[in-house]
């Protein structure tokens, strides 16, 4: 017969075996990660405003600060003044030829009057010729003045064009002085402070999308036939004290190349040397953090 000590050891072994079997019910293990974006400056100068703190949640296209742009604004105002001065010299052609147009109208009225008198033999051929000549002369004067004013106008307009191009460049530089957050996410790391001098490419902060988090797990070659892109899987994370949180996930990436098993990531078959990485997208309820470990099961049926 077995003594109490032997019975106790058998019960303890059975409990360990049960726990081990529960752990092996999960098909793969991995760690949670997220797509991280490092936001940098596109201009040089002093950070005049920088409203970013670690842990802060930002929206896409949110304004978070700007680099000193006073000199650019001054230069833009100078160019605008030059453009205003130049365009003020562009002649108003209709106004400039208005006097000649008035003379032409009077000459045409006189021409018509002389023509009627000539038909009634009340005016001479010479008078009619003089009236016609006067109309032609005024028309030529108008054409000549319009041509001269047109040349002046085109010249001044061409002088404005390069100034406007300079303003376009400055507008682009001014836009780059603004710090616009590119994506919705949470600030992970802050690299700069207010009033710090920055240069183009200087990293300001790191942000990651945390509403949806990624579980990178590793599976053996034999498990590849059990999964496919778009497949729903069960995911759990360790909550501590042998408690777990359960989630639903979707496989959205499967590596096409094998690699050696990472030392910190066991697989269901820990003897496997070569494994395949997969990525599972999981909606984060706020409890999942980057670097936490998670398990997944290919079947979405509820597990104990």
mmCIF file of N, CA and C in Angstrom, residues 38-150:
data_model
loop_
_atom_site.group_PDB
_atom_site.id
_atom_site.type_symbol
_atom_site.label_atom_id
_atom_site.label_comp_id
_atom_site.label_asym_id
_atom_site.label_seq_id
_atom_site.Cartn_x
_atom_site.Cartn_y
_atom_site.Cartn_z
ATOM 1 N N UNK A 38 8.319 57.759 -35.825
ATOM 2 C CA UNK A 38 9.123 58.837 -35.247
ATOM 3 C C UNK A 38 8.864 60.105 -36.052
ATOM 4 N N UNK A 39 8.355 61.128 -35.382
ATOM 5 C CA UNK A 39 8.036 62.406 -36.033
ATOM 6 C C UNK A 39 9.229 63.343 -35.892
ATOM 7 N N UNK A 40 9.677 63.894 -37.017
ATOM 8 C CA UNK A 40 10.855 64.760 -37.037
ATOM 9 C C UNK A 40 10.501 66.146 -37.580
ATOM 10 N N UNK A 41 11.408 67.090 -37.387
ATOM 11 C CA UNK A 41 11.200 68.431 -37.925
ATOM 12 C C UNK A 41 11.601 68.482 -39.397
ATOM 13 N N UNK A 42 11.010 69.424 -40.116
ATOM 14 C CA UNK A 42 11.365 69.639 -41.512
ATOM 15 C C UNK A 42 12.043 70.991 -41.709
ATOM 16 N N UNK A 43 12.241 71.729 -40.628
ATOM 17 C CA UNK A 43 12.882 73.038 -40.738
ATOM 18 C C UNK A 43 13.831 73.233 -39.564
ATOM 19 N N UNK A 44 14.635 74.269 -39.643
ATOM 20 C CA UNK A 44 15.595 74.557 -38.573
ATOM 21 C C UNK A 44 15.195 75.834 -37.842
ATOM 22 N N UNK A 45 15.502 75.858 -36.553
ATOM 23 C CA UNK A 45 15.173 77.028 -35.752
ATOM 24 C C UNK A 45 14.858 76.634 -34.318
ATOM 25 N N UNK A 46 14.245 77.540 -33.596
ATOM 26 C CA UNK A 46 13.907 77.322 -32.193
ATOM 27 C C UNK A 46 12.472 76.828 -32.073
ATOM 28 N N UNK A 47 12.268 75.806 -31.248
ATOM 29 C CA UNK A 47 10.920 75.323 -30.986
ATOM 30 C C UNK A 47 10.188 76.359 -30.131
ATOM 31 N N UNK A 48 9.329 77.124 -30.755
ATOM 32 C CA UNK A 48 8.612 78.166 -30.037
ATOM 33 C C UNK A 48 7.427 77.609 -29.263
ATOM 34 N N UNK A 49 6.888 76.513 -29.759
ATOM 35 C CA UNK A 49 5.767 75.850 -29.089
ATOM 36 C C UNK A 49 5.855 74.357 -29.375
ATOM 37 N N UNK A 50 5.661 73.537 -28.329
ATOM 38 C CA UNK A 50 5.742 72.090 -28.517
ATOM 39 C C UNK A 50 4.873 71.420 -27.456
ATOM 40 N N UNK A 51 3.619 71.153 -27.807
ATOM 41 C CA UNK A 51 2.633 70.640 -26.860
ATOM 42 C C UNK A 51 2.540 69.120 -26.933
ATOM 43 N N UNK A 52 3.584 68.457 -26.488
ATOM 44 C CA UNK A 52 3.645 66.997 -26.517
ATOM 45 C C UNK A 52 4.183 66.487 -25.191
ATOM 46 N N UNK A 53 3.517 65.481 -24.635
ATOM 47 C CA UNK A 53 3.989 64.826 -23.420
ATOM 48 C C UNK A 53 3.832 63.323 -23.579
ATOM 49 N N UNK A 54 4.731 62.564 -22.974
ATOM 50 C CA UNK A 54 4.659 61.110 -23.053
ATOM 51 C C UNK A 54 3.353 60.613 -22.430
ATOM 52 N N UNK A 55 2.719 59.664 -23.126
ATOM 53 C CA UNK A 55 1.439 59.137 -22.666
ATOM 54 C C UNK A 55 0.240 59.876 -23.230
ATOM 55 N N UNK A 56 0.478 61.019 -23.867
ATOM 56 C CA UNK A 56 -0.610 61.817 -24.448
ATOM 57 C C UNK A 56 -1.129 61.144 -25.713
ATOM 58 N N UNK A 57 -2.431 61.205 -25.903
ATOM 59 C CA UNK A 57 -3.049 60.679 -27.119
ATOM 60 C C UNK A 57 -3.296 61.834 -28.087
ATOM 61 N N UNK A 58 -2.827 61.682 -29.301
ATOM 62 C CA UNK A 58 -2.974 62.722 -30.320
ATOM 63 C C UNK A 58 -3.817 62.211 -31.477
ATOM 64 N N UNK A 59 -4.501 63.149 -32.125
ATOM 65 C CA UNK A 59 -5.296 62.811 -33.304
ATOM 66 C C UNK A 59 -4.466 63.043 -34.573
ATOM 67 N N UNK A 60 -4.867 62.389 -35.640
ATOM 68 C CA UNK A 60 -4.190 62.606 -36.920
ATOM 69 C C UNK A 60 -4.405 64.046 -37.376
ATOM 70 N N UNK A 61 -3.363 64.660 -37.923
ATOM 71 C CA UNK A 61 -3.383 66.043 -38.427
ATOM 72 C C UNK A 61 -3.568 67.078 -37.321
ATOM 73 N N UNK A 62 -3.266 66.697 -36.080
ATOM 74 C CA UNK A 62 -3.371 67.639 -34.960
ATOM 75 C C UNK A 62 -2.132 68.521 -34.895
ATOM 76 N N UNK A 63 -2.341 69.827 -34.723
ATOM 77 C CA UNK A 63 -1.236 70.773 -34.585
ATOM 78 C C UNK A 63 -0.667 70.660 -33.174
ATOM 79 N N UNK A 64 0.656 70.444 -33.070
ATOM 80 C CA UNK A 64 1.263 70.262 -31.749
ATOM 81 C C UNK A 64 2.375 71.272 -31.465
ATOM 82 N N UNK A 65 2.705 72.132 -32.419
ATOM 83 C CA UNK A 65 3.749 73.119 -32.161
ATOM 84 C C UNK A 65 4.302 73.698 -33.450
ATOM 85 N N UNK A 66 5.314 74.570 -33.284
ATOM 86 C CA UNK A 66 5.922 75.150 -34.479
ATOM 87 C C UNK A 66 7.345 75.625 -34.178
ATOM 88 N N UNK A 67 8.125 75.699 -35.250
ATOM 89 C CA UNK A 67 9.494 76.197 -35.197
ATOM 90 C C UNK A 67 9.467 77.680 -35.565
ATOM 91 N N UNK A 68 10.325 78.459 -34.949
ATOM 92 C CA UNK A 68 10.371 79.914 -35.181
ATOM 93 C C UNK A 68 10.389 80.224 -36.684
ATOM 94 N N UNK A 69 9.425 81.034 -37.112
ATOM 95 C CA UNK A 69 9.300 81.359 -38.536
ATOM 96 C C UNK A 69 9.256 82.867 -38.778
ATOM 97 N N UNK A 70 9.734 83.660 -37.821
ATOM 98 C CA UNK A 70 9.647 85.126 -37.926
ATOM 99 C C UNK A 70 10.400 85.649 -39.147
ATOM 100 N N UNK A 71 11.607 85.145 -39.389
ATOM 101 C CA UNK A 71 12.400 85.639 -40.519
ATOM 102 C C UNK A 71 11.722 85.306 -41.850
ATOM 103 N N UNK A 72 11.136 84.126 -41.932
ATOM 104 C CA UNK A 72 10.436 83.756 -43.162
ATOM 105 C C UNK A 72 9.232 84.660 -43.380
ATOM 106 N N UNK A 73 8.508 84.963 -42.319
ATOM 107 C CA UNK A 73 7.340 85.839 -42.443
ATOM 108 C C UNK A 73 7.754 87.238 -42.881
ATOM 109 N N UNK A 74 8.877 87.738 -42.337
ATOM 110 C CA UNK A 74 9.368 89.061 -42.732
ATOM 111 C C UNK A 74 9.733 89.088 -44.209
ATOM 112 N N UNK A 75 10.422 88.047 -44.655
ATOM 113 C CA UNK A 75 10.818 87.971 -46.058
ATOM 114 C C UNK A 75 9.589 87.882 -46.962
ATOM 115 N N UNK A 76 8.577 87.162 -46.543
ATOM 116 C CA UNK A 76 7.351 87.064 -47.335
ATOM 117 C C UNK A 76 6.677 88.422 -47.446
ATOM 118 N N UNK A 77 6.646 89.182 -46.374
ATOM 119 C CA UNK A 77 6.031 90.515 -46.398
ATOM 120 C C UNK A 77 6.793 91.458 -47.317
ATOM 121 N N UNK A 78 8.128 91.341 -47.348
ATOM 122 C CA UNK A 78 8.932 92.160 -48.255
ATOM 123 C C UNK A 78 8.583 91.858 -49.708
ATOM 124 N N UNK A 79 8.457 90.572 -50.012
ATOM 125 C CA UNK A 79 8.128 90.179 -51.381
ATOM 126 C C UNK A 79 6.727 90.629 -51.767
ATOM 127 N N UNK A 80 5.791 90.543 -50.830
ATOM 128 C CA UNK A 80 4.432 91.012 -51.107
ATOM 129 C C UNK A 80 4.425 92.514 -51.399
ATOM 130 N N UNK A 81 5.258 93.262 -50.671
ATOM 131 C CA UNK A 81 5.358 94.703 -50.905
ATOM 132 C C UNK A 81 5.933 94.982 -52.294
ATOM 133 N N UNK A 82 6.940 94.197 -52.699
ATOM 134 C CA UNK A 82 7.522 94.370 -54.033
ATOM 135 C C UNK A 82 6.490 94.067 -55.115
ATOM 136 N N UNK A 83 5.706 93.022 -54.905
ATOM 137 C CA UNK A 83 4.673 92.666 -55.884
ATOM 138 C C UNK A 83 3.632 93.779 -55.982
ATOM 139 N N UNK A 84 3.235 94.328 -54.832
ATOM 140 C CA UNK A 84 2.241 95.404 -54.830
ATOM 141 C C UNK A 84 2.773 96.634 -55.561
ATOM 142 N N UNK A 85 4.047 96.927 -55.332
ATOM 143 C CA UNK A 85 4.651 98.087 -55.992
ATOM 144 C C UNK A 85 4.718 97.880 -57.505
ATOM 145 N N UNK A 86 5.079 96.686 -57.911
ATOM 146 C CA UNK A 86 5.209 96.389 -59.345
ATOM 147 C C UNK A 86 3.856 96.386 -60.032
ATOM 148 N N UNK A 87 2.879 95.722 -59.425
ATOM 149 C CA UNK A 87 1.559 95.637 -60.054
ATOM 150 C C UNK A 87 0.876 96.998 -60.126
ATOM 151 N N UNK A 88 1.240 97.906 -59.213
ATOM 152 C CA UNK A 88 0.631 99.251 -59.256
ATOM 153 C C UNK A 88 1.077 100.024 -60.493
ATOM 154 N N UNK A 89 2.204 99.590 -61.091
ATOM 155 C CA UNK A 89 2.715 100.261 -62.282
ATOM 156 C C UNK A 89 2.132 99.692 -63.574
ATOM 157 N N UNK A 90 1.416 98.592 -63.474
ATOM 158 C CA UNK A 90 0.822 97.998 -64.664
ATOM 159 C C UNK A 90 -0.282 98.923 -65.165
ATOM 160 N N UNK A 91 -0.200 99.385 -66.393
ATOM 161 C CA UNK A 91 -1.175 100.368 -66.902
ATOM 162 C C UNK A 91 -2.570 99.768 -67.090
ATOM 163 N N UNK A 92 -3.569 100.616 -66.845
ATOM 164 C CA UNK A 92 -4.951 100.239 -67.110
ATOM 165 C C UNK A 92 -5.247 100.661 -68.542
ATOM 166 N N UNK A 93 -5.145 99.727 -69.443
ATOM 167 C CA UNK A 93 -5.218 100.050 -70.871
ATOM 168 C C UNK A 93 -6.527 100.741 -71.254
ATOM 169 N N UNK A 94 -7.679 100.265 -70.820
ATOM 170 C CA UNK A 94 -8.926 100.964 -71.206
ATOM 171 C C UNK A 94 -8.941 102.422 -70.753
ATOM 172 N N UNK A 95 -8.414 102.693 -69.565
ATOM 173 C CA UNK A 95 -8.383 104.071 -69.061
ATOM 174 C C UNK A 95 -7.411 104.916 -69.876
ATOM 175 N N UNK A 96 -6.253 104.303 -70.195
ATOM 176 C CA UNK A 96 -5.211 105.050 -70.910
ATOM 177 C C UNK A 96 -5.662 105.455 -72.319
ATOM 178 N N UNK A 97 -6.488 104.643 -72.943
ATOM 179 C CA UNK A 97 -6.894 104.950 -74.328
ATOM 180 C C UNK A 97 -8.286 105.580 -74.375
ATOM 181 N N UNK A 98 -8.837 105.878 -73.212
ATOM 182 C CA UNK A 98 -10.206 106.427 -73.176
ATOM 183 C C UNK A 98 -10.303 107.748 -73.940
ATOM 184 N N UNK A 99 -9.274 108.608 -73.801
ATOM 185 C CA UNK A 99 -9.294 109.909 -74.491
ATOM 186 C C UNK A 99 -9.311 109.735 -76.005
ATOM 187 N N UNK A 100 -8.465 108.841 -76.486
ATOM 188 C CA UNK A 100 -8.422 108.594 -77.934
ATOM 189 C C UNK A 100 -9.721 107.956 -78.418
ATOM 190 N N UNK A 101 -10.321 107.094 -77.591
ATOM 191 C CA UNK A 101 -11.586 106.470 -77.974
ATOM 192 C C UNK A 101 -12.677 107.534 -78.120
ATOM 193 N N UNK A 102 -12.608 108.542 -77.231
ATOM 194 C CA UNK A 102 -13.576 109.638 -77.322
ATOM 195 C C UNK A 102 -13.369 110.442 -78.611
ATOM 196 N N UNK A 103 -12.092 110.692 -78.923
ATOM 197 C CA UNK A 103 -11.788 111.419 -80.167
ATOM 198 C C UNK A 103 -12.261 110.628 -81.388
ATOM 199 N N UNK A 104 -12.077 109.308 -81.296
ATOM 200 C CA UNK A 104 -12.488 108.446 -82.413
ATOM 201 C C UNK A 104 -14.002 108.504 -82.608
ATOM 202 N N UNK A 105 -14.724 108.486 -81.509
ATOM 203 C CA UNK A 105 -16.185 108.544 -81.617
ATOM 204 C C UNK A 105 -16.624 109.844 -82.286
ATOM 205 N N UNK A 106 -16.016 110.960 -81.904
ATOM 206 C CA UNK A 106 -16.349 112.256 -82.500
ATOM 207 C C UNK A 106 -15.973 112.290 -83.977
ATOM 208 N N UNK A 107 -14.799 111.696 -84.279
ATOM 209 C CA UNK A 107 -14.358 111.682 -85.678
ATOM 210 C C UNK A 107 -15.279 110.833 -86.539
ATOM 211 N N UNK A 108 -15.774 109.744 -85.985
ATOM 212 C CA UNK A 108 -16.671 108.874 -86.753
ATOM 213 C C UNK A 108 -18.026 109.544 -86.983
ATOM 214 N N UNK A 109 -18.472 110.314 -85.969
ATOM 215 C CA UNK A 109 -19.729 111.056 -86.146
ATOM 216 C C UNK A 109 -19.559 112.097 -87.255
ATOM 217 N N UNK A 110 -18.434 112.787 -87.230
ATOM 218 C CA UNK A 110 -18.158 113.809 -88.257
ATOM 219 C C UNK A 110 -18.017 113.157 -89.623
ATOM 220 N N UNK A 111 -17.374 111.997 -89.655
ATOM 221 C CA UNK A 111 -17.201 111.266 -90.919
ATOM 222 C C UNK A 111 -18.564 110.913 -91.511
ATOM 223 N N UNK A 112 -19.473 110.458 -90.694
ATOM 224 C CA UNK A 112 -20.804 110.082 -91.172
ATOM 225 C C UNK A 112 -21.557 111.320 -91.676
ATOM 226 N N UNK A 113 -21.399 112.423 -90.932
ATOM 227 C CA UNK A 113 -22.072 113.667 -91.329
ATOM 228 C C UNK A 113 -21.566 114.161 -92.692
ATOM 229 N N UNK A 114 -20.225 114.136 -92.873
ATOM 230 C CA UNK A 114 -19.628 114.571 -94.142
ATOM 231 C C UNK A 114 -20.058 113.655 -95.275
ATOM 232 N N UNK A 115 -20.132 112.371 -94.998
ATOM 233 C CA UNK A 115 -20.540 111.411 -96.035
ATOM 234 C C UNK A 115 -21.962 111.696 -96.488
ATOM 235 N N UNK A 116 -22.845 112.013 -95.561
ATOM 236 C CA UNK A 116 -24.229 112.334 -95.928
ATOM 237 C C UNK A 116 -24.290 113.631 -96.745
ATOM 238 N N UNK A 117 -23.490 114.626 -96.340
ATOM 239 C CA UNK A 117 -23.451 115.885 -97.087
ATOM 240 C C UNK A 117 -22.895 115.670 -98.488
ATOM 241 N N UNK A 118 -21.891 114.778 -98.587
ATOM 242 C CA UNK A 118 -21.290 114.506 -99.908
ATOM 243 C C UNK A 118 -22.312 113.864 -100.828
ATOM 244 N N UNK A 119 -23.173 113.000 -100.252
ATOM 245 C CA UNK A 119 -24.208 112.379 -101.085
ATOM 246 C C UNK A 119 -25.222 113.413 -101.581
ATOM 247 N N UNK A 120 -25.406 114.445 -100.732
ATOM 248 C CA UNK A 120 -26.358 115.508 -101.117
ATOM 249 C C UNK A 120 -25.672 116.635 -101.890
ATOM 250 N N UNK A 121 -24.406 116.393 -102.270
ATOM 251 C CA UNK A 121 -23.582 117.366 -103.011
ATOM 252 C C UNK A 121 -23.399 118.655 -102.234
ATOM 253 N N UNK A 122 -23.436 118.513 -100.875
ATOM 254 C CA UNK A 122 -23.255 119.684 -100.024
ATOM 255 C C UNK A 122 -21.865 119.727 -99.431
ATOM 256 N N UNK A 123 -21.025 118.730 -99.731
ATOM 257 C CA UNK A 123 -19.641 118.676 -99.235
ATOM 258 C C UNK A 123 -18.761 118.186 -100.372
ATOM 259 N N UNK A 124 -17.479 118.604 -100.322
ATOM 260 C CA UNK A 124 -16.549 118.241 -101.385
ATOM 261 C C UNK A 124 -15.882 116.905 -101.086
ATOM 262 N N UNK A 125 -15.267 116.352 -102.131
ATOM 263 C CA UNK A 125 -14.522 115.097 -101.987
ATOM 264 C C UNK A 125 -13.370 115.272 -101.003
ATOM 265 N N UNK A 126 -12.756 116.448 -101.039
ATOM 266 C CA UNK A 126 -11.635 116.719 -100.134
ATOM 267 C C UNK A 126 -12.072 116.657 -98.672
ATOM 268 N N UNK A 127 -13.243 117.219 -98.383
ATOM 269 C CA UNK A 127 -13.757 117.190 -97.011
ATOM 270 C C UNK A 127 -14.012 115.753 -96.546
ATOM 271 N N UNK A 128 -14.568 114.941 -97.462
ATOM 272 C CA UNK A 128 -14.827 113.537 -97.119
ATOM 273 C C UNK A 128 -13.529 112.796 -96.894
ATOM 274 N N UNK A 129 -12.515 113.041 -97.752
ATOM 275 C CA UNK A 129 -11.216 112.365 -97.594
ATOM 276 C C UNK A 129 -10.558 112.751 -96.273
ATOM 277 N N UNK A 130 -10.677 114.045 -95.935
ATOM 278 C CA UNK A 130 -10.078 114.503 -94.667
ATOM 279 C C UNK A 130 -10.751 113.829 -93.472
ATOM 280 N N UNK A 131 -12.084 113.671 -93.552
ATOM 281 C CA UNK A 131 -12.818 113.029 -92.451
ATOM 282 C C UNK A 131 -12.401 111.563 -92.318
ATOM 283 N N UNK A 132 -12.264 110.891 -93.478
ATOM 284 C CA UNK A 132 -11.856 109.468 -93.442
ATOM 285 C C UNK A 132 -10.440 109.319 -92.900
ATOM 286 N N UNK A 133 -9.572 110.221 -93.342
ATOM 287 C CA UNK A 133 -8.176 110.167 -92.892
ATOM 288 C C UNK A 133 -8.078 110.383 -91.379
ATOM 289 N N UNK A 134 -8.864 111.318 -90.886
ATOM 290 C CA UNK A 134 -8.842 111.613 -89.445
ATOM 291 C C UNK A 134 -9.244 110.383 -88.616
ATOM 292 N N UNK A 135 -10.268 109.666 -89.071
ATOM 293 C CA UNK A 135 -10.695 108.432 -88.375
ATOM 294 C C UNK A 135 -9.584 107.396 -88.411
ATOM 295 N N UNK A 136 -8.953 107.208 -89.561
ATOM 296 C CA UNK A 136 -7.884 106.206 -89.682
ATOM 297 C C UNK A 136 -6.701 106.551 -88.778
ATOM 298 N N UNK A 137 -6.351 107.838 -88.714
ATOM 299 C CA UNK A 137 -5.213 108.268 -87.893
ATOM 300 C C UNK A 137 -5.473 107.975 -86.417
ATOM 301 N N UNK A 138 -6.675 108.315 -85.980
ATOM 302 C CA UNK A 138 -6.989 108.072 -84.562
ATOM 303 C C UNK A 138 -6.985 106.571 -84.249
ATOM 304 N N UNK A 139 -7.524 105.745 -85.139
ATOM 305 C CA UNK A 139 -7.514 104.290 -84.953
ATOM 306 C C UNK A 139 -6.079 103.761 -84.814
ATOM 307 N N UNK A 140 -5.185 104.269 -85.676
ATOM 308 C CA UNK A 140 -3.785 103.838 -85.609
ATOM 309 C C UNK A 140 -3.139 104.292 -84.305
ATOM 310 N N UNK A 141 -3.503 105.478 -83.836
ATOM 311 C CA UNK A 141 -2.966 105.968 -82.557
ATOM 312 C C UNK A 141 -3.419 105.066 -81.400
ATOM 313 N N UNK A 142 -4.676 104.670 -81.468
ATOM 314 C CA UNK A 142 -5.207 103.767 -80.424
ATOM 315 C C UNK A 142 -4.469 102.432 -80.448
ATOM 316 N N UNK A 143 -4.294 101.868 -81.662
ATOM 317 C CA UNK A 143 -3.598 100.576 -81.789
ATOM 318 C C UNK A 143 -2.169 100.686 -81.282
ATOM 319 N N UNK A 144 -1.493 101.789 -81.619
ATOM 320 C CA UNK A 144 -0.107 101.971 -81.192
ATOM 321 C C UNK A 144 -0.012 102.106 -79.677
ATOM 322 N N UNK A 145 -0.958 102.842 -79.102
ATOM 323 C CA UNK A 145 -0.922 103.022 -77.644
ATOM 324 C C UNK A 145 -1.243 101.704 -76.922
ATOM 325 N N UNK A 146 -2.218 100.975 -77.450
ATOM 326 C CA UNK A 146 -2.543 99.681 -76.847
ATOM 327 C C UNK A 146 -1.355 98.736 -76.914
ATOM 328 N N UNK A 147 -0.646 98.741 -78.058
ATOM 329 C CA UNK A 147 0.517 97.865 -78.207
ATOM 330 C C UNK A 147 1.615 98.237 -77.220
ATOM 331 N N UNK A 148 1.865 99.542 -77.070
ATOM 332 C CA UNK A 148 2.904 100.013 -76.153
ATOM 333 C C UNK A 148 2.544 99.692 -74.704
ATOM 334 N N UNK A 149 1.279 99.954 -74.350
ATOM 335 C CA UNK A 149 0.832 99.650 -72.978
ATOM 336 C C UNK A 149 0.837 98.152 -72.707
ATOM 337 N N UNK A 150 0.528 97.371 -73.752
ATOM 338 C CA UNK A 150 0.533 95.915 -73.595
ATOM 339 C C UNK A 150 1.924 95.391 -73.306
#
